[in-house]
Amino acid sequence: MHKNVYGKNPSQKVEDLTKNRKGQTTPKNNSLNWWDYEIGTPRALTNTLLLMDDMLTKDEMKNYSKPISTYAPSSDKILSSVGESEDAKGGNLVDISKVKLLESVIEEDVDMLKKSIDSFNKVFTYVQDSATGKGRNGFYKDGSYIDHQDVPYTGAYGVVLLEGISQMMPMIKESPFKTTQDNATLSNWIDEGFMPLIYKGEMMDLSRGRAISRENETSHTASATVMKSLLRLNDTMDDSTKTRYKQIVKTSVNSDSSYNQNNYLNSYSDIAKMKKLMNDSTISKNDLTQQLKIYNDMDRVTYHNKDLDFAFGLSMTSKNIARYENINGENLKGWHTGAGMSYLYNSDVKHYRDNFWATADMTCLPGTTTLNDMPSTNTKNDKSFVGGTKLNNKYASIGMDFENQDKTLTAKKSYFILNDKIVFLGTGIKSTDSSKNPVTSVENRKANGYKLFKDDIEITTSDVNAQETHSVFLESNDTKKNIGYHFLDKPKITVKKRKSYW
C-alpha cells in the first residue's frame, strides 16, 4: 500500500480525536442522539483502530478505545449516554454487540468477547403476542418485522439487522465461542420475512417506512444489501442452505439489467464473493415462484404471480400499525401510504426506483380512498378489523375497516386476489366533512412509455375529466408491462398528468 493510504500522520489524528473528547464527566444530556455516541462513532473508531493495527502499539490502541466504555458500557444496553439505559433490541442489539465485540479484540478482553457474543445471541427471538410498547419491535412468527413499536420496517431497519448479523456471524465463527442460536430461526426470517418482499431485485417500498423519502436510498439498494448479506452468511450455513441462498442471490442480481447491484458493493470481500458466484456455472438461477404472503402482524400483503410474472403489494393500517412514520424531517408527505395503498410490479423494473415518490400525487395514492387532503396529524386508525386469509398461494380475501386521521372519512375496503386478477371493492364510504368529497385513486403510473386507452379508445390529451369509464388500458411496447383496469360499474374517471421533484 502507498505510505499515505491513511493520510498524513493518521495516528496523531486518532490521538487528537480521542484525547479531546468531551462529556466524560458532564451530566448526561437526553437531547443528544444516543446512536452517534454509542454505535455510530464507536463503530467508526473500532474499524479505524483495527485497520491501523500495524501502525499502532497495543497500548495506543487500548488507550484510544477507552471512550467507548464511557458511552457504551454494556453489550446489550442502549441509551446509556443520554439517561437511563434500556435493553437493546433488533438491529440496535446487533450493532451494540458488534461495537463491544470489536472493542474486546482491541482490549484483548476474553470476558468482554464472550459477553458480546452472548448478547448477540439474544437477537434470535420472536416477539410475543402479549408484547407492548418497545417490546413489539422485532420479528413475528408470520415473518412481519416491526420497529418503532408500530411501523412495518423489514425493508429498512430489518435490512440493517440482517446486514449486522451477516457481519457478526462470520467473526464469531472464528472465535473460541460459538453462536447458540438455531440457524432455523434466521432461515425463517429470510424465507418468510425478506423473500416475499423482494421482486426482481427490489425490496417493496411498503416495508421501508420513512426510507421511501430518501432520494439515494432506493428499493433496489435495500434489496442489494439483503443479497450481499446472504452471501456473507453462506459460510455459516449447511451445504443445502448455501446452495439455495446462492441461487436466490444470482437470480436477484440477474433479474434487473437496469440496476447493476455489483456496482454498489464497497467491500473487497463482498466484491470477491459476488464475482465468484456470478462465474460459478454450477449455481443456476431460480425459476419464477408463485407466492402469496399475508403479514397480519404488520398489515401488509405481497403476491407473486408466476405465470404472468408480476407482483402485487398492499399496505394497510389498524389500531396496531401506524399509517406512516415521519421523524427527523423525513417522509413528511407519507399521510396515505398506509391507507390501503397498492403496488403493482411488472417488467417495468424502474417504476418505483425512478423518482416515483418525488412525482406521485401523495394525496391520491393508488388504491386509497381519501379526501384529497394533507392531514396535519398522524393519529392511528382505531379500527381492528384488518387482515386476510389465503388459499393455495393463488387466492386471498383481505379486508380493512378504515377511518382517516381526523375521523371525517370512513370506508370498508375489500381486496380479492384471484390468481391473475386483483379485485378492489369499497362500501360504506362516508364523509362527514361537507366541504370535501371522497376520492378513490386507481393508479399513479409513469406516463412515458405507455399509451393510454379508455374503453378501447386511445386518449392523446394529457387530462381526462370526470368521464364515465368501463375500462382503462396502459399499453407498452413490451407486453409484459401492459396493465388493464376494469370497473364493475361505470364510475367517473379523472386522469391527470403531473410533474414534480424531490
C-alpha positions as a Python dict, from the first residue, in 0.01 Angstrom:
ca = {
    (1, 'M'): (0, 0, 0),
    (2, 'H'): (104, 361, -50),
    (3, 'K'): (264, 513, 258),
    (4, 'N'): (-6, 780, 277),
    (5, 'V'): (-301, 546, 221),
    (6, 'Y'): (-439, 658, 561),
    (7, 'G'): (-348, 1023, 504),
    (8, 'K'): (-66, 1207, 679),
    (9, 'N'): (1, 1136, 1049),
    (10, 'P'): (-307, 914, 1095),
    (11, 'S'): (-207, 804, 1445),
    (12, 'Q'): (-184, 1169, 1553),
    (13, 'K'): (-535, 1232, 1420),
    (14, 'V'): (-675, 937, 1616),
    (15, 'E'): (-496, 1058, 1928),
    (16, 'D'): (-634, 1409, 1888),
    (17, 'L'): (-985, 1272, 1832),
    (18, 'T'): (-987, 1062, 2147),
    (19, 'K'): (-779, 1290, 2367),
    (20, 'N'): (-1007, 1587, 2311),
    (21, 'R'): (-1329, 1400, 2370),
    (22, 'K'): (-1581, 1582, 2585),
    (23, 'G'): (-1862, 1479, 2808),
    (24, 'Q'): (-1694, 1206, 3014),
    (25, 'T'): (-1782, 1363, 3346),
    (26, 'T'): (-2052, 1612, 3248),
    (27, 'P'): (-2421, 1542, 3321),
    (28, 'K'): (-2599, 1329, 3062),
    (29, 'N'): (-2792, 1523, 2800),
    (30, 'N'): (-3102, 1338, 2685),
    (31, 'S'): (-3149, 1576, 2392),
    (32, 'L'): (-2848, 1426, 2216),
    (33, 'N'): (-2870, 1149, 1958),
    (34, 'W'): (-2759, 847, 2160),
    (35, 'W'): (-2692, 644, 1845),
    (36, 'D'): (-2394, 860, 1745),
    (37, 'Y'): (-2232, 821, 2087),
    (38, 'E'): (-2297, 452, 2141),
    (39, 'I'): (-2295, 297, 1793),
    (40, 'G'): (-2202, 534, 1510),
    (41, 'T'): (-1880, 684, 1646),
    (42, 'P'): (-1759, 370, 1833),
    (43, 'R'): (-1815, 165, 1517),
    (44, 'A'): (-1606, 407, 1311),
    (45, 'L'): (-1339, 420, 1583),
    (46, 'T'): (-1302, 43, 1626),
    (47, 'N'): (-1291, -9, 1249),
    (48, 'T'): (-1021, 259, 1220),
    (49, 'L'): (-810, 118, 1502),
    (50, 'L'): (-823, -238, 1368),
    (51, 'L'): (-736, -113, 1021),
    (52, 'M'): (-432, 66, 1167),
    (53, 'D'): (-322, -234, 1371),
    (54, 'D'): (23, -238, 1209),
    (55, 'M'): (78, 133, 1278),
    (56, 'L'): (-16, 149, 1646),
    (57, 'T'): (110, -23, 1957),
    (58, 'K'): (-128, -232, 2165),
    (59, 'D'): (-117, 27, 2442),
    (60, 'E'): (-205, 305, 2199),
    (61, 'M'): (-499, 109, 2062),
    (62, 'K'): (-630, 35, 2410),
    (63, 'N'): (-592, 398, 2510),
    (64, 'Y'): (-772, 526, 2202),
    (65, 'S'): (-1062, 285, 2256),
    (66, 'K'): (-1126, 397, 2615),
    (67, 'P'): (-1408, 643, 2527),
    (68, 'I'): (-1624, 354, 2407),
    (69, 'S'): (-1685, 217, 2756),
    (70, 'T'): (-1774, 566, 2876),
    (71, 'Y'): (-2067, 593, 2638),
    (72, 'A'): (-2143, 225, 2567),
    (73, 'P'): (-2055, 25, 2879),
    (74, 'S'): (-2273, -279, 2803),
    (75, 'S'): (-2313, -507, 2502),
    (76, 'D'): (-2690, -546, 2548),
    (77, 'K'): (-2796, -197, 2663),
    (78, 'I'): (-2856, 131, 2481),
    (79, 'L'): (-2926, 493, 2586),
    (80, 'S'): (-2651, 480, 2850),
    (81, 'S'): (-2504, 802, 2710),
    (82, 'V'): (-2817, 1012, 2748),
    (83, 'G'): (-3002, 878, 3050),
    (84, 'E'): (-3129, 555, 3198),
    (85, 'S'): (-3024, 259, 2987),
    (86, 'E'): (-3265, 2, 2845),
    (87, 'D'): (-3239, -338, 2682),
    (88, 'A'): (-3126, -321, 2320),
    (89, 'K'): (-3346, -497, 2064),
    (90, 'G'): (-3322, -598, 1699),
    (91, 'G'): (-3075, -402, 1489),
    (92, 'N'): (-2965, -194, 1787),
    (93, 'L'): (-2873, -511, 1977),
    (94, 'V'): (-2669, -641, 1683),
    (95, 'D'): (-2495, -305, 1641),
    (96, 'I'): (-2408, -254, 2008),
    (97, 'S'): (-2287, -612, 2049),
    (98, 'K'): (-2069, -568, 1741),
    (99, 'V'): (-1917, -249, 1884),
    (100, 'K'): (-1832, -430, 2208),
    (101, 'L'): (-1700, -735, 2023),
    (102, 'L'): (-1457, -522, 1823),
    (103, 'E'): (-1365, -334, 2140),
    (104, 'S'): (-1290, -668, 2309),
    (105, 'V'): (-1050, -757, 2027),
    (106, 'I'): (-867, -428, 2074),
    (107, 'E'): (-868, -463, 2453),
    (108, 'E'): (-775, -834, 2432),
    (109, 'D'): (-1056, -896, 2680),
    (110, 'V'): (-1190, -1252, 2655),
    (111, 'D'): (-1472, -1189, 2904),
    (112, 'M'): (-1594, -891, 2703),
    (113, 'L'): (-1578, -1102, 2388),
    (114, 'K'): (-1794, -1374, 2541),
    (115, 'K'): (-2045, -1124, 2678),
    (116, 'S'): (-2070, -961, 2335),
    (117, 'I'): (-2145, -1294, 2170),
    (118, 'D'): (-2397, -1385, 2442),
    (119, 'S'): (-2569, -1050, 2384),
    (120, 'F'): (-2574, -1107, 2009),
    (121, 'N'): (-2743, -1446, 2057),
    (122, 'K'): (-3037, -1273, 2227),
    (123, 'V'): (-3148, -1123, 1895),
    (124, 'F'): (-3276, -1457, 1763),
    (125, 'T'): (-3616, -1447, 1930),
    (126, 'Y'): (-3972, -1376, 1819),
    (127, 'V'): (-4197, -1103, 1954),
    (128, 'Q'): (-4453, -1240, 2198),
    (129, 'D'): (-4825, -1190, 2136),
    (130, 'S'): (-4859, -1008, 2467),
    (131, 'A'): (-4581, -758, 2391),
    (132, 'T'): (-4647, -386, 2431),
    (133, 'G'): (-4450, -68, 2366),
    (134, 'K'): (-4093, -124, 2253),
    (135, 'G'): (-4138, -493, 2324),
    (136, 'R'): (-4329, -506, 1995),
    (137, 'N'): (-4011, -439, 1797),
    (138, 'G'): (-3866, -735, 1609),
    (139, 'F'): (-3969, -1036, 1402),
    (140, 'Y'): (-4303, -1212, 1439),
    (141, 'K'): (-4385, -1573, 1364),
    (142, 'D'): (-4561, -1477, 1039),
    (143, 'G'): (-4247, -1301, 910),
    (144, 'S'): (-4357, -948, 997),
    (145, 'Y'): (-4091, -708, 1123),
    (146, 'I'): (-4188, -408, 1335),
    (147, 'D'): (-3974, -124, 1462),
    (148, 'H'): (-4052, 196, 1649),
    (149, 'Q'): (-4334, -4, 1812),
    (150, 'D'): (-4584, 3, 1524),
    (151, 'V'): (-4411, 63, 1189),
    (152, 'P'): (-4351, -217, 933),
    (153, 'Y'): (-3979, -189, 872),
    (154, 'T'): (-3844, -510, 717),
    (155, 'G'): (-3702, -315, 423),
    (156, 'A'): (-3510, -63, 635),
    (157, 'Y'): (-3434, -150, 1000),
    (158, 'G'): (-3486, -517, 916),
    (159, 'V'): (-3224, -489, 643),
    (160, 'V'): (-2987, -319, 888),
    (161, 'L'): (-3048, -607, 1128),
    (162, 'L'): (-2975, -870, 863),
    (163, 'E'): (-2660, -694, 746),
    (164, 'G'): (-2537, -669, 1105),
    (165, 'I'): (-2600, -1040, 1157),
    (166, 'S'): (-2411, -1115, 834),
    (167, 'Q'): (-2113, -921, 968),
    (168, 'M'): (-2121, -1076, 1314),
    (169, 'M'): (-2167, -1445, 1241),
    (170, 'P'): (-1851, -1493, 1030),
    (171, 'M'): (-1648, -1315, 1301),
    (172, 'I'): (-1796, -1526, 1579),
    (173, 'K'): (-1721, -1839, 1379),
    (174, 'E'): (-1350, -1754, 1408),
    (175, 'S'): (-1368, -1704, 1786),
    (176, 'P'): (-1332, -1964, 2064),
    (177, 'F'): (-1704, -1918, 2130),
    (178, 'K'): (-1993, -2015, 1906),
    (179, 'T'): (-2339, -1878, 1850),
    (180, 'T'): (-2604, -2072, 2040),
    (181, 'Q'): (-2883, -1966, 1808),
    (182, 'D'): (-3056, -2212, 1582),
    (183, 'N'): (-2992, -2132, 1216),
    (184, 'A'): (-3352, -2235, 1153),
    (185, 'T'): (-3467, -1910, 1315),
    (186, 'L'): (-3252, -1697, 1088),
    (187, 'S'): (-3351, -1900, 782),
    (188, 'N'): (-3717, -1847, 870),
    (189, 'W'): (-3664, -1473, 891),
    (190, 'I'): (-3503, -1477, 548),
    (191, 'D'): (-3758, -1708, 383),
    (192, 'E'): (-4075, -1567, 542),
    (193, 'G'): (-3969, -1213, 627),
    (194, 'F'): (-3749, -1091, 343),
    (195, 'M'): (-3800, -1304, 32),
    (196, 'P'): (-4176, -1239, -18),
    (197, 'L'): (-4096, -867, -17),
    (198, 'I'): (-3837, -885, -296),
    (199, 'Y'): (-3927, -884, -665),
    (200, 'K'): (-3674, -852, -950),
    (201, 'G'): (-3404, -713, -722),
    (202, 'E'): (-3638, -468, -548),
    (203, 'M'): (-3741, -451, -183),
    (204, 'M'): (-4106, -346, -177),
    (205, 'D'): (-4149, 9, -50),
    (206, 'L'): (-4445, -93, 167),
    (207, 'S'): (-4186, -232, 411),
    (208, 'R'): (-3939, 59, 409),
    (209, 'G'): (-4117, 315, 628),
    (210, 'R'): (-3980, 666, 605),
    (211, 'A'): (-3684, 543, 396),
    (212, 'I'): (-3901, 590, 84),
    (213, 'S'): (-3833, 964, 109),
    (214, 'R'): (-3456, 923, 69),
    (215, 'E'): (-3360, 1002, -289),
    (216, 'N'): (-3040, 798, -284),
    (217, 'E'): (-3166, 502, -80),
    (218, 'T'): (-3396, 313, -313),
    (219, 'S'): (-3585, -12, -302),
    (220, 'H'): (-3308, -164, -514),
    (221, 'T'): (-3027, -61, -279),
    (222, 'A'): (-3220, -221, 8),
    (223, 'S'): (-3255, -546, -187),
    (224, 'A'): (-2886, -536, -282),
    (225, 'T'): (-2796, -517, 88),
    (226, 'V'): (-3007, -826, 156),
    (227, 'M'): (-2831, -1015, -124),
    (228, 'K'): (-2479, -934, -11),
    (229, 'S'): (-2581, -1030, 343),
    (230, 'L'): (-2695, -1372, 219),
    (231, 'L'): (-2357, -1424, 54),
    (232, 'R'): (-2175, -1341, 378),
    (233, 'L'): (-2395, -1580, 574),
    (234, 'N'): (-2320, -1865, 337),
    (235, 'D'): (-2006, -1962, 524),
    (236, 'T'): (-2206, -2019, 841),
    (237, 'M'): (-2481, -2235, 688),
    (238, 'D'): (-2516, -2601, 593),
    (239, 'D'): (-2447, -2706, 233),
    (240, 'S'): (-2808, -2720, 115),
    (241, 'T'): (-2882, -2374, 255),
    (242, 'K'): (-2564, -2237, 98),
    (243, 'T'): (-2672, -2352, -247),
    (244, 'R'): (-3025, -2216, -202),
    (245, 'Y'): (-2902, -1873, -94),
    (246, 'K'): (-2655, -1856, -383),
    (247, 'Q'): (-2938, -1931, -625),
    (248, 'I'): (-3150, -1657, -469),
    (249, 'V'): (-2868, -1403, -499),
    (250, 'K'): (-2778, -1495, -858),
    (251, 'T'): (-3144, -1480, -961),
    (252, 'S'): (-3193, -1140, -799),
    (253, 'V'): (-2878, -986, -946),
    (254, 'N'): (-2967, -1105, -1297),
    (255, 'S'): (-3334, -1005, -1277),
    (256, 'D'): (-3281, -633, -1337),
    (257, 'S'): (-3041, -529, -1612),
    (258, 'S'): (-3110, -160, -1544),
    (259, 'Y'): (-2950, -175, -1200),
    (260, 'N'): (-2614, -344, -1153),
    (261, 'Q'): (-2608, -443, -788),
    (262, 'N'): (-2238, -529, -812),
    (263, 'N'): (-2151, -164, -878),
    (264, 'Y'): (-2275, -76, -530),
    (265, 'L'): (-2057, -320, -338),
    (266, 'N'): (-1794, -132, -137),
    (267, 'S'): (-1614, -419, 35),
    (268, 'Y'): (-1336, -618, -132),
    (269, 'S'): (-1470, -929, 37),
    (270, 'D'): (-1824, -870, -94),
    (271, 'I'): (-1694, -798, -445),
    (272, 'A'): (-1488, -1118, -445),
    (273, 'K'): (-1780, -1329, -320),
    (274, 'M'): (-2018, -1184, -577),
    (275, 'K'): (-1773, -1226, -864),
    (276, 'K'): (-1711, -1587, -767),
    (277, 'L'): (-2085, -1656, -756),
    (278, 'M'): (-2156, -1492, -1092),
    (279, 'N'): (-1880, -1702, -1252),
    (280, 'D'): (-1991, -2027, -1089),
    (281, 'S'): (-2169, -2226, -1359),
    (282, 'T'): (-2277, -2490, -1107),
    (283, 'I'): (-2516, -2242, -944),
    (284, 'S'): (-2831, -2199, -1151),
    (285, 'K'): (-3093, -1927, -1138),
    (286, 'N'): (-3430, -1999, -980),
    (287, 'D'): (-3750, -2025, -1179),
    (288, 'L'): (-4029, -1777, -1112),
    (289, 'T'): (-4221, -1853, -792),
    (290, 'Q'): (-4591, -1847, -707),
    (291, 'Q'): (-4620, -1695, -361),
    (292, 'L'): (-4887, -1521, -157),
    (293, 'K'): (-4792, -1381, 182),
    (294, 'I'): (-5028, -1215, 429),
    (295, 'Y'): (-4843, -1038, 709),
    (296, 'N'): (-5128, -999, 956),
    (297, 'D'): (-4891, -876, 1226),
    (298, 'M'): (-4792, -573, 1019),
    (299, 'D'): (-5099, -523, 795),
    (300, 'R'): (-4917, -595, 470),
    (301, 'V'): (-4982, -832, 178),
    (302, 'T'): (-4750, -944, -102),
    (303, 'Y'): (-4829, -1162, -401),
    (304, 'H'): (-4606, -1308, -675),
    (305, 'N'): (-4778, -1447, -985),
    (306, 'K'): (-4558, -1699, -1164),
    (307, 'D'): (-4748, -1734, -1492),
    (308, 'L'): (-4777, -1364, -1576),
    (309, 'D'): (-4459, -1259, -1392),
    (310, 'F'): (-4597, -976, -1181),
    (311, 'A'): (-4614, -893, -812),
    (312, 'F'): (-4863, -702, -601),
    (313, 'G'): (-4836, -532, -265),
    (314, 'L'): (-5090, -387, -23),
    (315, 'S'): (-5023, -152, 268),
    (316, 'M'): (-5293, -112, 534),
    (317, 'T'): (-5335, 37, 881),
    (318, 'S'): (-5510, -55, 1206),
    (319, 'K'): (-5504, 24, 1577),
    (320, 'N'): (-5181, -178, 1596),
    (321, 'I'): (-4998, -46, 1290),
    (322, 'A'): (-4914, 317, 1215),
    (323, 'R'): (-5035, 487, 900),
    (324, 'Y'): (-4681, 607, 831),
    (325, 'E'): (-4376, 745, 1011),
    (326, 'N'): (-4233, 1094, 974),
    (327, 'I'): (-3941, 1180, 1201),
    (328, 'N'): (-3606, 1355, 1158),
    (329, 'G'): (-3759, 1566, 882),
    (330, 'E'): (-3823, 1260, 663),
    (331, 'N'): (-4137, 1130, 489),
    (332, 'L'): (-4332, 1446, 562),
    (333, 'K'): (-4587, 1358, 291),
    (334, 'G'): (-4646, 994, 382),
    (335, 'W'): (-5001, 1070, 500),
    (336, 'H'): (-5183, 799, 300),
    (337, 'T'): (-4913, 537, 236),
    (338, 'G'): (-5079, 304, 488),
    (339, 'A'): (-5438, 374, 384),
    (340, 'G'): (-5474, 75, 154),
    (341, 'M'): (-5207, 181, -94),
    (342, 'S'): (-5148, -80, -363),
    (343, 'Y'): (-4830, -157, -555),
    (344, 'L'): (-4808, -330, -892),
    (345, 'Y'): (-4471, -466, -1001),
    (346, 'N'): (-4408, -590, -1354),
    (347, 'S'): (-4125, -581, -1607),
    (348, 'D'): (-4109, -203, -1572),
    (349, 'V'): (-3842, -257, -1307),
    (350, 'K'): (-3755, 113, -1277),
    (351, 'H'): (-4110, 227, -1199),
    (352, 'Y'): (-4073, 281, -823),
    (353, 'R'): (-3699, 347, -827),
    (354, 'D'): (-3717, 613, -1097),
    (355, 'N'): (-3829, 908, -880),
    (356, 'F'): (-4175, 766, -810),
    (357, 'W'): (-4202, 917, -462),
    (358, 'A'): (-4096, 1259, -584),
    (359, 'T'): (-4354, 1259, -863),
    (360, 'A'): (-4661, 1071, -736),
    (361, 'D'): (-4960, 1263, -603),
    (362, 'M'): (-4921, 1195, -231),
    (363, 'T'): (-5282, 1297, -163),
    (364, 'C'): (-5417, 1037, -408),
    (365, 'L'): (-5205, 724, -393),
    (366, 'P'): (-5303, 401, -575),
    (367, 'G'): (-5578, 205, -403),
    (368, 'T'): (-5655, 468, -141),
    (369, 'T'): (-5979, 646, -62),
    (370, 'T'): (-5909, 993, 77),
    (371, 'L'): (-6046, 1345, 94),
    (372, 'N'): (-5762, 1454, -134),
    (373, 'D'): (-5610, 1614, 174),
    (374, 'M'): (-5284, 1668, 360),
    (375, 'P'): (-5364, 1569, 720),
    (376, 'S'): (-5194, 1774, 990),
    (377, 'T'): (-5197, 1486, 1240),
    (378, 'N'): (-5080, 1125, 1230),
    (379, 'T'): (-5330, 959, 1461),
    (380, 'K'): (-5381, 585, 1432),
    (381, 'N'): (-5677, 408, 1279),
    (382, 'D'): (-5885, 296, 1578),
    (383, 'K'): (-6025, 1, 1385),
    (384, 'S'): (-5904, -354, 1446),
    (385, 'F'): (-6070, -533, 1152),
    (386, 'V'): (-5772, -556, 918),
    (387, 'G'): (-5621, -873, 768),
    (388, 'G'): (-5695, -1168, 547),
    (389, 'T'): (-5670, -1535, 461),
    (390, 'K'): (-5530, -1719, 158),
    (391, 'L'): (-5566, -2043, -38),
    (392, 'N'): (-5302, -2226, -244),
    (393, 'N'): (-5083, -1918, -298),
    (394, 'K'): (-5327, -1807, -569),
    (395, 'Y'): (-5634, -1678, -389),
    (396, 'A'): (-5689, -1445, -96),
    (397, 'S'): (-5960, -1245, 76),
    (398, 'I'): (-5847, -932, 260),
    (399, 'G'): (-6039, -661, 442),
    (400, 'M'): (-5978, -326, 611),
    (401, 'D'): (-6215, -122, 826),
    (402, 'F'): (-6080, 225, 755),
    (403, 'E'): (-6106, 573, 900),
    (404, 'N'): (-5889, 874, 822),
    (405, 'Q'): (-5676, 1076, 1061),
    (406, 'D'): (-5943, 1318, 1182),
    (407, 'K'): (-6223, 1058, 1162),
    (408, 'T'): (-6418, 1251, 898),
    (409, 'L'): (-6394, 967, 644),
    (410, 'T'): (-6483, 601, 692),
    (411, 'A'): (-6487, 310, 450),
    (412, 'K'): (-6492, -67, 440),
    (413, 'K'): (-6239, -191, 184),
    (414, 'S'): (-6214, -546, 48),
    (415, 'Y'): (-5947, -697, -172),
    (416, 'F'): (-5962, -1030, -354),
    (417, 'I'): (-5662, -1194, -517),
    (418, 'L'): (-5791, -1427, -789),
    (419, 'N'): (-5475, -1569, -946),
    (420, 'D'): (-5428, -1335, -1245),
    (421, 'K'): (-5668, -1066, -1120),
    (422, 'I'): (-5680, -833, -819),
    (423, 'V'): (-6030, -710, -726),
    (424, 'F'): (-6088, -397, -515),
    (425, 'L'): (-6427, -331, -355),
    (426, 'G'): (-6535, -43, -136),
    (427, 'T'): (-6856, 9, 57),
    (428, 'G'): (-6984, 239, 328),
    (429, 'I'): (-6765, 524, 205),
    (430, 'K'): (-6886, 823, 405),
    (431, 'S'): (-6753, 1171, 473),
    (432, 'T'): (-6879, 1397, 749),
    (433, 'D'): (-6686, 1690, 600),
    (434, 'S'): (-6937, 1862, 371),
    (435, 'S'): (-6660, 2061, 202),
    (436, 'K'): (-6475, 1755, 72),
    (437, 'N'): (-6584, 1457, -135),
    (438, 'P'): (-6417, 1116, -101),
    (439, 'V'): (-6184, 1029, -388),
    (440, 'T'): (-6066, 677, -469),
    (441, 'S'): (-5742, 664, -667),
    (442, 'V'): (-5671, 381, -908),
    (443, 'E'): (-5310, 433, -1008),
    (444, 'N'): (-5007, 661, -1022),
    (445, 'R'): (-4803, 540, -1319),
    (446, 'K'): (-4525, 688, -1529),
    (447, 'A'): (-4673, 845, -1843),
    (448, 'N'): (-4369, 798, -2065),
    (449, 'G'): (-4354, 461, -2233),
    (450, 'Y'): (-4728, 395, -2225),
    (451, 'K'): (-5027, 459, -2449),
    (452, 'L'): (-5349, 524, -2258),
    (453, 'F'): (-5675, 366, -2374),
    (454, 'K'): (-6016, 446, -2225),
    (455, 'D'): (-6285, 196, -2322),
    (456, 'D'): (-6060, 75, -2605),
    (457, 'I'): (-6012, 426, -2747),
    (458, 'E'): (-5666, 583, -2727),
    (459, 'I'): (-5651, 906, -2528),
    (460, 'T'): (-5398, 1156, -2660),
    (461, 'T'): (-5472, 1453, -2431),
    (462, 'S'): (-5294, 1498, -2101),
    (463, 'D'): (-5607, 1511, -1887),
    (464, 'V'): (-5944, 1336, -1880),
    (465, 'N'): (-6205, 1499, -1658),
    (466, 'A'): (-6481, 1300, -1487),
    (467, 'Q'): (-6588, 1072, -1770),
    (468, 'E'): (-6784, 751, -1721),
    (469, 'T'): (-6545, 465, -1783),
    (470, 'H'): (-6569, 89, -1810),
    (471, 'S'): (-6200, 12, -1863),
    (472, 'V'): (-5855, 168, -1880),
    (473, 'F'): (-5560, 6, -2052),
    (474, 'L'): (-5193, 105, -2039),
    (475, 'E'): (-5013, -33, -2342),
    (476, 'S'): (-4636, -58, -2369),
    (477, 'N'): (-4406, -175, -2645),
    (478, 'D'): (-4316, -452, -2402),
    (479, 'T'): (-4629, -661, -2349),
    (480, 'K'): (-4506, -766, -2004),
    (481, 'K'): (-4553, -406, -1894),
    (482, 'N'): (-4916, -382, -2010),
    (483, 'I'): (-5173, -313, -1737),
    (484, 'G'): (-5553, -330, -1757),
    (485, 'Y'): (-5812, -185, -1519),
    (486, 'H'): (-6180, -283, -1533),
    (487, 'F'): (-6462, -121, -1334),
    (488, 'L'): (-6769, -314, -1219),
    (489, 'D'): (-6995, -15, -1274),
    (490, 'K'): (-6914, 296, -1477),
    (491, 'P'): (-6758, 546, -1237),
    (492, 'K'): (-6649, 889, -1349),
    (493, 'I'): (-6275, 867, -1401),
    (494, 'T'): (-6032, 1157, -1398),
    (495, 'V'): (-5684, 1129, -1549),
    (496, 'K'): (-5418, 1390, -1478),
    (497, 'K'): (-5058, 1425, -1587),
    (498, 'R'): (-4818, 1579, -1337),
    (499, 'K'): (-4452, 1654, -1282),
    (500, 'S'): (-4266, 1713, -958),
    (501, 'Y'): (-3926, 1693, -791),
    (502, 'W'): (-3753, 1583, -469),
}
